Amino acid sequence: MSYDDVEIEDMEWNEEIQAFTYPCPCGDLFQITKEDLKIGEEIARCPSCSLYITVIYNLEDFQDPPPPLQKTEQPKGTTTLIAVA
C-alpha cells in the first residue's frame, strides 16, 4: 500500500538527479523521473527504504506533443472530393 498520495505540484524538480522528489520519513527522497511519468508510471520510490508514494498528475502534461499536420499542396484548378457516408 502506498505511503501517501502526492500531487505533482507538491513535489520539487531536482536538476542534479533529473527527477521530481518529495521528502520520505526515513530522511531520503521519493523520486520519479519525467520519463517515468511520460509512460504512465505513478509510483515514486525511496531509494533508501521500502516506502513509495502515488503521484497524482495529468499524463497529457508529460507526453510529447503530436507531430504538426503537414499541409499538402494541390495544383491550382483541382478539386478534392470528400465522400460522406
Tab-separated table of C-alpha atoms in Angstrom:
chain	number	residue	atom	x	y	z
A	1	MET	CA	0.000	0.000	0.000
A	2	SER	CA	1.210	3.463	-0.895
A	3	TYR	CA	2.574	5.563	1.967
A	4	ASP	CA	0.728	8.639	0.633
A	5	ASP	CA	-0.848	10.231	-2.443
A	6	VAL	CA	1.058	13.358	-3.509
A	7	GLU	CA	0.182	15.903	-6.196
A	8	ILE	CA	2.996	16.517	-8.696
A	9	GLU	CA	2.693	20.233	-7.859
A	10	ASP	CA	3.774	19.428	-4.283
A	11	MET	CA	6.968	17.735	-5.469
A	12	GLU	CA	10.211	19.534	-6.311
A	13	TRP	CA	12.224	19.189	-9.518
A	14	ASN	CA	15.802	18.151	-8.688
A	15	GLU	CA	18.062	19.197	-11.569
A	16	GLU	CA	21.011	17.182	-10.260
A	17	ILE	CA	19.247	13.810	-10.379
A	18	GLN	CA	16.748	14.838	-13.101
A	19	ALA	CA	13.747	13.713	-11.070
A	20	PHE	CA	10.784	15.035	-9.124
A	21	THR	CA	11.365	14.488	-5.415
A	22	TYR	CA	9.377	14.500	-2.190
A	23	PRO	CA	10.658	14.036	1.381
A	24	CYS	CA	10.494	10.499	2.748
A	25	PRO	CA	10.067	9.912	6.515
A	26	CYS	CA	13.352	7.982	6.506
A	27	GLY	CA	15.220	11.196	5.628
A	28	ASP	CA	15.843	10.450	1.938
A	29	LEU	CA	13.660	11.487	-1.008
A	30	PHE	CA	10.990	9.736	-3.042
A	31	GLN	CA	11.962	10.058	-6.722
A	32	ILE	CA	10.248	9.816	-10.103
A	33	THR	CA	11.628	10.927	-13.478
A	34	LYS	CA	9.888	12.718	-16.342
A	35	GLU	CA	10.474	9.610	-18.451
A	36	ASP	CA	8.596	7.517	-15.874
A	37	LEU	CA	5.715	9.991	-15.911
A	38	LYS	CA	5.633	10.006	-19.733
A	39	ILE	CA	4.956	6.268	-19.819
A	40	GLY	CA	2.228	6.495	-17.185
A	41	GLU	CA	4.196	5.466	-14.091
A	42	GLU	CA	2.669	6.899	-10.943
A	43	ILE	CA	4.831	5.351	-8.219
A	44	ALA	CA	7.728	7.370	-6.749
A	45	ARG	CA	10.080	5.185	-4.736
A	46	CYS	CA	12.536	5.959	-1.989
A	47	PRO	CA	15.986	4.537	-2.744
A	48	SER	CA	16.789	4.111	0.973
A	49	CYS	CA	13.745	2.269	2.295
A	50	SER	CA	10.742	0.270	1.127
A	51	LEU	CA	8.251	3.141	1.141
A	52	TYR	CA	6.690	4.560	-2.022
A	53	ILE	CA	4.085	7.199	-2.845
A	54	THR	CA	1.468	7.507	-5.555
A	55	VAL	CA	1.981	10.625	-7.662
A	56	ILE	CA	-1.167	12.375	-8.826
A	57	TYR	CA	-0.636	14.103	-12.176
A	58	ASN	CA	-2.127	14.665	-15.623
A	59	LEU	CA	-0.484	12.258	-18.078
A	60	GLU	CA	-1.049	14.644	-21.011
A	61	ASP	CA	1.235	17.198	-19.313
A	62	PHE	CA	4.203	14.848	-19.776
A	63	GLN	CA	3.508	13.263	-23.153
A	64	ASP	CA	5.191	14.514	-26.300
A	65	PRO	CA	3.006	16.824	-28.381
A	66	PRO	CA	1.594	15.291	-31.549
A	67	PRO	CA	3.567	15.997	-34.720
A	68	PRO	CA	2.358	19.030	-36.661
A	69	LEU	CA	-0.028	18.387	-39.501
A	70	GLN	CA	1.615	18.666	-42.874
A	71	LYS	CA	-0.107	20.804	-45.385
A	72	THR	CA	-0.279	19.177	-48.786
A	73	GLU	CA	-0.360	21.417	-51.788
A	74	GLN	CA	-2.680	20.718	-54.660
A	75	PRO	CA	-2.248	22.030	-58.161
A	76	LYS	CA	-4.443	25.033	-58.931
A	77	GLY	CA	-7.733	24.183	-60.503
A	78	THR	CA	-8.068	20.780	-58.838
A	79	THR	CA	-10.945	19.779	-56.644
A	80	THR	CA	-10.831	17.456	-53.675
A	81	LEU	CA	-13.896	15.293	-53.229
A	82	ILE	CA	-14.767	14.014	-49.804
A	83	ALA	CA	-17.071	11.035	-49.532
A	84	VAL	CA	-19.814	11.327	-46.966
A	85	ALA	CA	-21.312	8.104	-45.709
